[in-house]
Amino acid sequence: MMRMMNPPIILLKEGTENQQGKAQVINNINACQAVSEAVRTTLGPRGMDKMIVDAKGDVTISNDGATILKKLEIVHPGAKTLVDIARSQDDEVGDGTTSVTLIAAEFLKQVKPFVEEGVHPQVIIRSFRKGLQLALNQLNDLSIKFSDKGLTKKRDLLERCALTSLSSKIVAQQKAFFSKMVVDAVLQLDDLLPLNMIGIKKVQGGALEESMLVSGVAFKKTFSYAVGKERFNFFTGCPNSKTVTIILRGGAEQFIEETERSLHDAIMIVRRTLKNDSIVAGGGAIEMELSKYLRDYSRTIAGKDQLIIASMAKSLEIIPRQLCDNAGFDSTSLLNKLRQKHSSEDGKWFGIDVRTEDISDNFEACVWEPSVVKRNALTAATEAACLILSVDETIKAPRSQVEQTAAAQKLGMA
Ligand SMILES: Nc1ncnc2c1ncn2[C@@H]1O[C@H](COP(=O)(O)OP(=O)(O)OP(=O)(O)O)[C@@H](O)[C@H]1O
Ligand SMILES: [Mg+2]
């Protein structure tokens, strides 16, 4: 009788969905794997592009991680967190979004067995933060300050970094042409390098190589009668204007749009390199070196910390591995070669050589990337992984009446 007088405590509104505990953490980790599956084949010079058709039927073709993630309109709350953090990479440094997604998802994948065994997520988070700090310090030590190297031609450096960024894009064939253009554009800006002073005008028709850089602004000419081609007025020669416009020519609209996005990545990279000229070698070289460093470190400590930092080390190998997979190379054998090389004295810049299905010294090969891109990517990936691990409950508000009716109508139920 007494029990009947104690009604159950109802805390949340009727219809509220509530998931919690370990199962919820695992569910979020799985969702992040799905996100990385969606973008992994786009990584690197041999990566593929994605064609995304939205609800209106508009088609986007892209290799840009940020664009793909945006277009996918992911609704899973855990996965959405990863997407938001990965996109912050795009805002901060303009390149490396795909890498952030892959590394974060791999961090989570590697520690999933620990979560399943009951290791408390906070323990993992603590080790992750420690591992990140170690990796960032090491990255700093490894970075090569351009000015220290006696390499005086700054322009060369900028072009190399733009080339690496453009290598993985639809315009890879014309990367030399566009790298020059992007560097010219950025060098014409004033010291603050304001991004909005580089305009990009897209003109359909003509060859990609007919694209050009104009010092000044371009306006579309308007005619009251039908004109075959678009025409532009140029305002040039104003010595104090410090504005430039890139006129992009090319075939299909989707192609020009993707070219614009690729140039945006390269412009951001060049600006970054101008502000901070320290660089590292790409093609998985820096990731392998940091991986080795963390692995070696983990052997000097004990307990769960050791396992978790070792799993971070393993996760970083995802970058060279995926570069191989996307090129159709034997990733297991190349990764073995890389591990061996990196454990030797002079092997720190060895990475994947996408032309020869082998490994090469990517510093010598001039596959250069600004270290700030890697710094930001590691930080963002760790931050995303920690955030996902720290959520053990999702409470979803019931849908509003209006939404429910609309959904029912859509299904023909109302
Ligand atoms: N010539 C090259 N040889 C080997 N690896 C290369 C070469 N050029 C670029 N890469 C590597 O390709 C990777 C970058 O690929 P990609 O541009 O597709 O992804 P992202 O920069 O992580 O993301 P996004 O560009 O979509 O924001 C980097 O690891 C970079 O070092
Ligand atoms: Mg890129």
Short mmCIF file of C-alpha atoms and ligand atoms in Angstrom, two decimals:
data_model
loop_
_atom_site.label_atom_id
_atom_site.label_comp_id
_atom_site.label_asym_id
_atom_site.label_seq_id
_atom_site.Cartn_x
_atom_site.Cartn_y
_atom_site.Cartn_z
CA MET A 1 0.00 0.00 0.00
CA MET A 2 2.80 2.37 0.97
CA ARG A 3 4.47 1.94 -2.40
CA MET A 4 1.40 3.11 -4.24
CA MET A 5 1.57 6.39 -2.41
CA ASN A 6 5.03 7.13 -3.84
CA PRO A 7 4.47 8.13 -7.42
CA PRO A 8 7.49 7.84 -9.77
CA ILE A 9 9.50 11.03 -10.05
CA ILE A 10 9.09 12.51 -13.49
CA LEU A 11 11.95 14.84 -14.18
CA LEU A 12 11.70 15.42 -17.88
CA LYS A 13 8.88 16.33 -20.19
CA GLU A 14 6.98 13.52 -21.82
CA GLY A 15 8.59 12.52 -25.10
CA THR A 16 12.11 13.46 -24.01
CA GLU A 17 14.69 10.96 -25.21
CA ASN A 18 17.43 10.16 -22.79
CA GLN A 19 20.48 7.98 -23.33
CA GLN A 20 23.25 7.67 -20.84
CA GLY A 21 26.26 5.82 -19.54
CA LYS A 22 28.95 3.84 -21.27
CA ALA A 23 26.60 2.87 -24.08
CA GLN A 24 26.18 6.54 -24.89
CA VAL A 25 29.95 7.14 -25.09
CA ILE A 26 30.31 4.12 -27.39
CA ASN A 27 27.43 5.30 -29.52
CA ASN A 28 29.10 8.70 -29.99
CA ILE A 29 32.43 7.06 -30.81
CA ASN A 30 30.74 4.96 -33.49
CA ALA A 31 29.07 8.02 -34.96
CA CYS A 32 32.48 9.69 -35.28
CA GLN A 33 33.80 6.65 -37.15
CA ALA A 34 30.97 7.11 -39.61
CA VAL A 35 31.96 10.75 -40.16
CA SER A 36 35.55 9.83 -40.85
CA GLU A 37 34.40 7.10 -43.24
CA ALA A 38 32.64 9.81 -45.19
CA VAL A 39 35.78 11.87 -45.80
CA ARG A 40 38.71 9.48 -45.60
CA THR A 41 38.92 8.69 -49.30
CA THR A 42 39.41 12.40 -50.07
CA LEU A 43 42.76 12.70 -48.24
CA GLY A 44 45.90 13.55 -50.16
CA PRO A 45 47.05 13.96 -53.75
CA ARG A 46 45.49 10.67 -54.77
CA GLY A 47 42.28 11.28 -52.85
CA MET A 48 38.92 11.14 -54.57
CA ASP A 49 36.29 13.85 -54.67
CA LYS A 50 32.74 13.68 -53.38
CA MET A 51 29.63 14.63 -55.25
CA ILE A 52 26.90 15.85 -52.97
CA VAL A 53 23.37 16.51 -54.14
CA ASP A 54 21.31 18.63 -51.79
CA ALA A 55 17.55 18.65 -51.26
CA LYS A 56 17.09 21.19 -54.05
CA GLY A 57 19.03 19.03 -56.47
CA ASP A 58 22.08 21.30 -56.55
CA VAL A 59 25.28 19.38 -57.13
CA THR A 60 28.56 20.13 -55.35
CA ILE A 61 31.78 18.36 -56.24
CA SER A 62 34.43 18.78 -53.61
CA ASN A 63 37.57 17.44 -52.00
CA ASP A 64 37.52 20.03 -49.26
CA GLY A 65 36.82 18.45 -45.89
CA ALA A 66 35.06 21.52 -44.53
CA THR A 67 32.75 21.78 -47.52
CA ILE A 68 31.84 18.09 -47.50
CA LEU A 69 31.11 18.08 -43.80
CA LYS A 70 28.99 21.18 -44.15
CA LYS A 71 27.00 19.78 -47.04
CA LEU A 72 26.36 16.46 -45.33
CA GLU A 73 24.09 18.14 -42.76
CA ILE A 74 24.88 15.62 -40.07
CA VAL A 75 22.24 15.41 -37.31
CA HIS A 76 23.73 12.94 -34.83
CA PRO A 77 24.66 15.15 -31.85
CA GLY A 78 27.97 13.40 -31.15
CA ALA A 79 29.04 13.37 -34.77
CA LYS A 80 27.98 16.98 -35.10
CA THR A 81 30.40 17.95 -32.34
CA LEU A 82 33.26 16.40 -34.27
CA VAL A 83 32.16 18.17 -37.43
CA ASP A 84 31.97 21.54 -35.67
CA ILE A 85 35.47 21.20 -34.25
CA ALA A 86 36.91 19.99 -37.56
CA ARG A 87 35.36 22.98 -39.27
CA SER A 88 36.98 25.29 -36.77
CA GLN A 89 40.25 24.13 -38.35
CA ASP A 90 38.99 25.58 -41.60
CA ASP A 91 38.24 28.92 -39.94
CA GLU A 92 41.57 29.03 -38.13
CA VAL A 93 44.04 27.90 -40.75
CA GLY A 94 41.97 27.13 -43.84
CA ASP A 95 43.44 23.70 -44.55
CA GLY A 96 43.75 20.33 -42.87
CA THR A 97 40.09 19.69 -42.04
CA THR A 98 40.14 16.15 -43.38
CA SER A 99 43.21 15.36 -41.29
CA VAL A 100 41.54 16.64 -38.11
CA THR A 101 38.49 14.44 -38.71
CA LEU A 102 40.58 11.35 -39.40
CA ILE A 103 42.90 11.82 -36.43
CA ALA A 104 40.08 12.55 -33.97
CA ALA A 105 38.09 9.52 -35.12
CA GLU A 106 41.20 7.34 -34.89
CA PHE A 107 41.98 8.56 -31.35
CA LEU A 108 38.48 7.48 -30.37
CA LYS A 109 38.65 4.19 -32.24
CA GLN A 110 41.88 3.23 -30.49
CA VAL A 111 40.54 3.92 -27.00
CA LYS A 112 37.12 2.37 -27.58
CA PRO A 113 38.22 -1.01 -26.15
CA PHE A 114 39.37 0.77 -22.98
CA VAL A 115 35.99 2.45 -22.60
CA GLU A 116 34.29 -0.89 -23.13
CA GLU A 117 36.45 -2.46 -20.45
CA GLY A 118 35.35 0.23 -18.05
CA VAL A 119 38.29 2.64 -17.99
CA HIS A 120 36.84 5.94 -16.91
CA PRO A 121 36.70 8.47 -19.78
CA GLN A 122 38.27 11.11 -17.55
CA VAL A 123 41.38 8.96 -17.23
CA ILE A 124 41.63 8.79 -21.02
CA ILE A 125 41.04 12.51 -21.36
CA ARG A 126 43.83 13.26 -18.93
CA SER A 127 46.30 11.11 -20.85
CA PHE A 128 45.18 12.59 -24.17
CA ARG A 129 45.87 16.09 -22.91
CA LYS A 130 49.28 15.05 -21.68
CA GLY A 131 50.06 13.32 -24.99
CA LEU A 132 49.00 16.42 -26.91
CA GLN A 133 51.28 18.64 -24.89
CA LEU A 134 54.22 16.32 -25.49
CA ALA A 135 53.46 16.14 -29.21
CA LEU A 136 53.16 19.92 -29.53
CA ASN A 137 56.49 20.48 -27.79
CA GLN A 138 58.10 17.96 -30.06
CA LEU A 139 56.48 19.56 -33.11
CA ASN A 140 58.02 22.85 -32.05
CA ASP A 141 61.45 21.29 -31.78
CA LEU A 142 61.11 19.59 -35.14
CA SER A 143 59.81 22.61 -37.05
CA ILE A 144 62.26 24.25 -39.37
CA LYS A 145 62.43 27.99 -39.16
CA PHE A 146 62.86 29.12 -42.71
CA SER A 147 64.87 32.19 -41.87
CA ASP A 148 67.31 30.09 -39.83
CA LYS A 149 68.04 27.85 -42.76
CA GLY A 150 69.64 30.47 -44.90
CA LEU A 151 67.01 29.86 -47.53
CA THR A 152 66.57 33.43 -48.49
CA LYS A 153 63.97 33.12 -51.15
CA LYS A 154 60.83 33.55 -49.15
CA ARG A 155 58.78 33.41 -52.27
CA ASP A 156 59.99 29.91 -52.94
CA LEU A 157 58.85 28.80 -49.53
CA LEU A 158 55.42 30.31 -50.00
CA GLU A 159 54.99 28.66 -53.37
CA ARG A 160 56.04 25.27 -52.00
CA CYS A 161 53.46 25.45 -49.25
CA ALA A 162 50.77 26.53 -51.72
CA LEU A 163 51.81 23.65 -54.00
CA THR A 164 51.39 21.10 -51.21
CA SER A 165 47.95 22.47 -50.41
CA LEU A 166 46.87 22.41 -54.06
CA SER A 167 48.34 18.93 -54.70
CA SER A 168 45.30 17.30 -53.21
CA LYS A 169 42.78 19.36 -55.15
CA ILE A 170 40.92 19.22 -58.43
CA VAL A 171 43.37 21.76 -59.91
CA ALA A 172 46.44 19.64 -59.06
CA GLN A 173 47.37 19.59 -62.75
CA GLN A 174 47.61 23.38 -62.79
CA LYS A 175 49.06 23.72 -59.30
CA ALA A 176 52.23 25.51 -60.39
CA PHE A 177 50.19 28.12 -62.25
CA PHE A 178 47.82 28.71 -59.36
CA SER A 179 50.52 28.64 -56.65
CA LYS A 180 52.24 31.56 -58.36
CA MET A 181 48.97 33.42 -58.66
CA VAL A 182 48.04 32.86 -55.02
CA VAL A 183 51.45 33.99 -53.78
CA ASP A 184 51.32 37.08 -56.03
CA ALA A 185 47.89 37.88 -54.66
CA VAL A 186 48.88 37.58 -51.01
CA LEU A 187 52.13 39.50 -51.49
CA GLN A 188 50.20 42.47 -52.83
CA LEU A 189 48.23 42.83 -49.63
CA ASP A 190 49.36 45.16 -46.91
CA ASP A 191 51.01 43.95 -43.71
CA LEU A 192 47.84 42.86 -41.97
CA LEU A 193 47.08 40.54 -44.90
CA PRO A 194 43.33 41.09 -44.86
CA LEU A 195 41.69 38.15 -46.57
CA ASN A 196 38.72 40.16 -47.76
CA MET A 197 41.02 42.24 -49.95
CA ILE A 198 41.39 39.29 -52.30
CA GLY A 199 38.31 39.08 -54.46
CA ILE A 200 37.52 36.07 -56.59
CA LYS A 201 35.28 36.49 -59.64
CA LYS A 202 34.13 33.41 -61.44
CA VAL A 203 33.58 33.57 -65.17
CA GLN A 204 32.26 30.45 -66.80
CA GLY A 205 33.86 29.63 -70.12
CA GLY A 206 37.47 29.67 -71.27
CA ALA A 207 40.34 27.55 -70.05
CA LEU A 208 41.48 27.34 -66.47
CA GLU A 209 44.87 28.72 -67.52
CA GLU A 210 43.19 31.87 -68.79
CA SER A 211 42.45 32.77 -65.19
CA MET A 212 44.29 35.88 -64.12
CA LEU A 213 45.20 38.15 -61.30
CA VAL A 214 44.19 41.80 -61.46
CA SER A 215 45.61 44.42 -59.12
CA GLY A 216 42.51 46.30 -58.20
CA VAL A 217 38.81 45.54 -58.28
CA ALA A 218 36.66 44.10 -61.01
CA PHE A 219 33.02 45.02 -61.51
CA LYS A 220 30.56 43.18 -63.62
CA LYS A 221 29.41 45.39 -66.50
CA THR A 222 25.69 45.49 -66.77
CA PHE A 223 23.93 45.84 -70.06
CA SER A 224 20.27 46.42 -70.62
CA TYR A 225 20.36 44.07 -73.58
CA ALA A 226 21.32 40.43 -73.74
CA VAL A 227 25.08 39.92 -73.95
CA GLY A 228 26.77 36.66 -74.85
CA LYS A 229 29.56 36.76 -72.33
CA GLU A 230 29.95 38.47 -69.02
CA ARG A 231 32.18 41.51 -69.16
CA PHE A 232 34.08 43.22 -66.41
CA ASN A 233 35.30 46.72 -65.68
CA PHE A 234 38.65 46.85 -63.95
CA PHE A 235 39.70 49.53 -61.55
CA THR A 236 43.44 49.20 -61.46
CA GLY A 237 46.53 51.26 -60.82
CA CYS A 238 45.42 52.85 -57.57
CA PRO A 239 48.73 52.76 -55.66
CA ASN A 240 47.19 52.71 -52.21
CA SER A 241 44.36 50.32 -52.80
CA LYS A 242 46.11 47.02 -51.96
CA THR A 243 43.23 45.07 -53.36
CA VAL A 244 43.49 42.25 -55.84
CA THR A 245 40.99 40.21 -57.79
CA ILE A 246 41.42 36.76 -59.17
CA ILE A 247 39.38 36.17 -62.30
CA LEU A 248 38.70 32.46 -62.50
CA ARG A 249 37.89 30.94 -65.86
CA GLY A 250 36.81 27.39 -66.47
CA GLY A 251 34.18 24.98 -67.68
CA ALA A 252 31.45 23.58 -65.50
CA GLU A 253 30.11 25.68 -62.67
CA GLN A 254 30.87 22.95 -60.11
CA PHE A 255 34.45 22.91 -61.31
CA ILE A 256 34.96 26.65 -60.91
CA GLU A 257 33.32 26.54 -57.49
CA GLU A 258 35.71 23.82 -56.32
CA THR A 259 38.64 25.72 -57.80
CA GLU A 260 37.62 28.74 -55.75
CA ARG A 261 37.51 26.65 -52.56
CA SER A 262 40.92 25.15 -53.33
CA LEU A 263 42.41 28.59 -53.92
CA HIS A 264 40.93 29.71 -50.64
CA ASP A 265 42.81 26.90 -48.84
CA ALA A 266 46.03 27.85 -50.60
CA ILE A 267 45.59 31.58 -49.90
CA MET A 268 45.09 30.84 -46.20
CA ILE A 269 48.19 28.65 -46.19
CA VAL A 270 50.32 31.34 -47.81
CA ARG A 271 49.08 33.97 -45.34
CA ARG A 272 49.89 31.64 -42.46
CA THR A 273 53.36 30.94 -43.80
CA LEU A 274 54.05 34.65 -44.28
CA LYS A 275 53.10 35.36 -40.68
CA ASN A 276 54.96 32.39 -39.28
CA ASP A 277 57.54 30.83 -41.50
CA SER A 278 58.20 27.59 -39.66
CA ILE A 279 57.48 24.46 -41.64
CA VAL A 280 57.46 20.66 -41.48
CA ALA A 281 57.44 17.93 -44.10
CA GLY A 282 54.08 16.47 -45.15
CA GLY A 283 53.00 13.24 -46.78
CA GLY A 284 52.72 11.64 -43.33
CA ALA A 285 56.33 12.48 -42.37
CA ILE A 286 55.57 14.70 -39.41
CA GLU A 287 52.82 12.37 -38.16
CA MET A 288 55.19 9.38 -38.26
CA GLU A 289 57.86 11.29 -36.38
CA LEU A 290 55.45 12.43 -33.68
CA SER A 291 54.07 8.90 -33.49
CA LYS A 292 57.55 7.54 -32.89
CA TYR A 293 58.19 10.15 -30.24
CA LEU A 294 54.99 9.36 -28.33
CA ARG A 295 55.58 5.60 -28.61
CA ASP A 296 59.08 5.96 -27.20
CA TYR A 297 57.77 8.17 -24.44
CA SER A 298 54.99 5.74 -23.53
CA ARG A 299 57.58 3.03 -22.91
CA THR A 300 59.09 5.11 -20.15
CA ILE A 301 55.89 5.35 -18.10
CA ALA A 302 53.57 2.83 -16.51
CA GLY A 303 49.90 2.04 -16.12
CA LYS A 304 46.95 3.21 -18.16
CA ASP A 305 48.81 6.33 -19.17
CA GLN A 306 51.23 4.14 -21.09
CA LEU A 307 48.49 2.34 -23.00
CA ILE A 308 46.60 5.50 -23.85
CA ILE A 309 49.62 7.50 -25.02
CA ALA A 310 50.72 4.49 -27.07
CA SER A 311 47.28 4.45 -28.65
CA MET A 312 47.65 8.13 -29.55
CA ALA A 313 50.96 7.26 -31.17
CA LYS A 314 49.30 4.54 -33.20
CA SER A 315 46.44 6.84 -34.21
CA LEU A 316 48.75 9.35 -35.87
CA GLU A 317 49.75 6.69 -38.37
CA ILE A 318 46.30 7.04 -39.90
CA ILE A 319 47.54 9.91 -42.08
CA PRO A 320 50.32 8.05 -43.98
CA ARG A 321 48.16 4.92 -43.99
CA GLN A 322 45.23 6.70 -45.60
CA LEU A 323 47.51 8.46 -48.10
CA CYS A 324 48.65 4.95 -49.15
CA ASP A 325 45.18 3.45 -49.23
CA ASN A 326 43.90 6.29 -51.37
CA ALA A 327 46.71 5.78 -53.85
CA GLY A 328 46.16 2.03 -53.95
CA PHE A 329 49.52 1.33 -52.29
CA ASP A 330 50.34 -1.50 -49.89
CA SER A 331 50.02 0.49 -46.69
CA THR A 332 51.24 -2.24 -44.33
CA SER A 333 54.57 -2.63 -46.04
CA LEU A 334 55.12 1.11 -46.55
CA LEU A 335 54.27 1.83 -42.93
CA ASN A 336 56.78 -0.76 -41.81
CA LYS A 337 59.40 0.90 -43.95
CA LEU A 338 58.49 4.29 -42.49
CA ARG A 339 58.67 3.03 -38.90
CA GLN A 340 62.08 1.61 -39.56
CA LYS A 341 63.32 4.80 -41.17
CA HIS A 342 61.99 6.99 -38.39
CA SER A 343 63.79 4.93 -35.76
CA SER A 344 67.08 5.77 -37.47
CA GLU A 345 69.08 8.97 -37.06
CA ASP A 346 68.38 10.68 -40.36
CA GLY A 347 64.87 9.41 -41.01
CA LYS A 348 62.71 12.08 -39.43
CA TRP A 349 61.33 13.58 -42.65
CA PHE A 350 60.51 10.37 -44.43
CA GLY A 351 56.95 10.12 -45.67
CA ILE A 352 54.93 8.65 -48.49
CA ASP A 353 56.08 9.33 -52.03
CA VAL A 354 52.84 9.29 -53.98
CA ARG A 355 54.56 9.12 -57.35
CA THR A 356 56.62 5.99 -56.88
CA GLU A 357 54.79 3.84 -54.32
CA ASP A 358 57.71 4.19 -51.98
CA ILE A 359 58.89 6.38 -49.14
CA SER A 360 61.05 9.45 -49.56
CA ASP A 361 62.58 12.32 -47.63
CA ASN A 362 59.70 14.72 -48.06
CA PHE A 363 61.69 17.66 -46.82
CA GLU A 364 64.11 17.16 -49.68
CA ALA A 365 61.15 16.53 -51.97
CA CYS A 366 59.75 19.94 -50.92
CA VAL A 367 56.41 18.59 -49.69
CA TRP A 368 56.23 21.37 -47.14
CA GLU A 369 53.45 22.41 -44.85
CA PRO A 370 53.32 25.26 -42.31
CA SER A 371 53.76 23.82 -38.81
CA VAL A 372 50.89 25.92 -37.57
CA VAL A 373 48.50 23.78 -39.65
CA LYS A 374 49.74 20.64 -37.88
CA ARG A 375 49.72 22.33 -34.49
CA ASN A 376 46.14 23.38 -34.95
CA ALA A 377 45.11 20.00 -36.37
CA LEU A 378 46.54 18.05 -33.42
CA THR A 379 44.94 20.39 -30.93
CA ALA A 380 41.56 20.31 -32.64
CA ALA A 381 41.59 16.52 -33.00
CA THR A 382 42.43 16.02 -29.32
CA GLU A 383 39.88 18.58 -28.25
CA ALA A 384 37.19 16.82 -30.30
CA ALA A 385 38.09 13.39 -28.93
CA CYS A 386 38.08 14.66 -25.34
CA LEU A 387 34.77 16.38 -25.80
CA ILE A 388 33.15 13.25 -27.22
CA LEU A 389 34.54 11.16 -24.36
CA SER A 390 33.32 13.56 -21.72
CA VAL A 391 29.66 13.29 -22.77
CA ASP A 392 27.88 10.41 -21.08
CA GLU A 393 24.34 11.57 -21.47
CA THR A 394 22.27 13.01 -24.27
CA ILE A 395 18.91 14.46 -23.47
CA LYS A 396 16.82 15.26 -26.46
CA ALA A 397 13.90 17.62 -26.00
CA PRO A 398 10.58 16.41 -27.36
CA ARG A 399 9.82 17.83 -30.74
CA SER A 400 7.54 20.82 -30.76
CA GLN A 401 3.89 20.36 -31.68
CA VAL A 402 4.36 22.27 -34.93
CA GLU A 403 7.29 20.10 -35.98
CA GLN A 404 5.42 16.93 -35.11
CA THR A 405 2.43 17.94 -37.20
CA ALA A 406 4.66 18.89 -40.10
CA ALA A 407 6.46 15.55 -39.91
CA ALA A 408 3.15 13.69 -39.75
CA GLN A 409 1.86 15.62 -42.78
CA LYS A 410 4.98 14.72 -44.68
CA LEU A 411 4.30 11.07 -44.02
CA GLY A 412 0.72 11.53 -45.17
CA MET A 413 -0.61 10.77 -41.74
CA ALA A 414 -2.44 14.00 -41.16
N1 LIG B 1 53.02 15.69 -53.06
C1 LIG B 1 52.59 15.09 -51.97
N2 LIG B 1 53.09 13.90 -51.60
C2 LIG B 1 52.66 13.27 -50.48
N3 LIG B 1 51.71 13.77 -49.67
C3 LIG B 1 51.17 14.94 -49.98
C4 LIG B 1 51.58 15.67 -51.15
N4 LIG B 1 50.86 16.82 -51.21
C5 LIG B 1 50.05 16.82 -50.12
N5 LIG B 1 50.23 15.70 -49.38
C6 LIG B 1 49.56 15.34 -48.12
O1 LIG B 1 48.17 15.28 -48.28
C7 LIG B 1 47.54 15.58 -47.03
C8 LIG B 1 46.49 16.66 -47.21
O2 LIG B 1 45.42 16.15 -47.96
P1 LIG B 1 44.07 16.98 -48.16
O3 LIG B 1 44.40 18.35 -48.61
O4 LIG B 1 43.18 16.15 -49.00
O5 LIG B 1 43.45 17.01 -46.71
P2 LIG B 1 43.50 18.12 -45.58
O6 LIG B 1 44.47 19.19 -45.92
O7 LIG B 1 43.68 17.39 -44.30
O8 LIG B 1 42.01 18.67 -45.57
P3 LIG B 1 41.31 19.78 -46.53
O9 LIG B 1 42.31 20.18 -47.57
O10 LIG B 1 40.16 19.03 -47.11
O11 LIG B 1 40.91 20.87 -45.60
C9 LIG B 1 48.64 16.10 -46.10
O12 LIG B 1 48.98 15.08 -45.18
C10 LIG B 1 49.77 16.41 -47.05
O13 LIG B 1 51.04 16.30 -46.44
MG MG B 2 44.42 20.24 -47.82
#
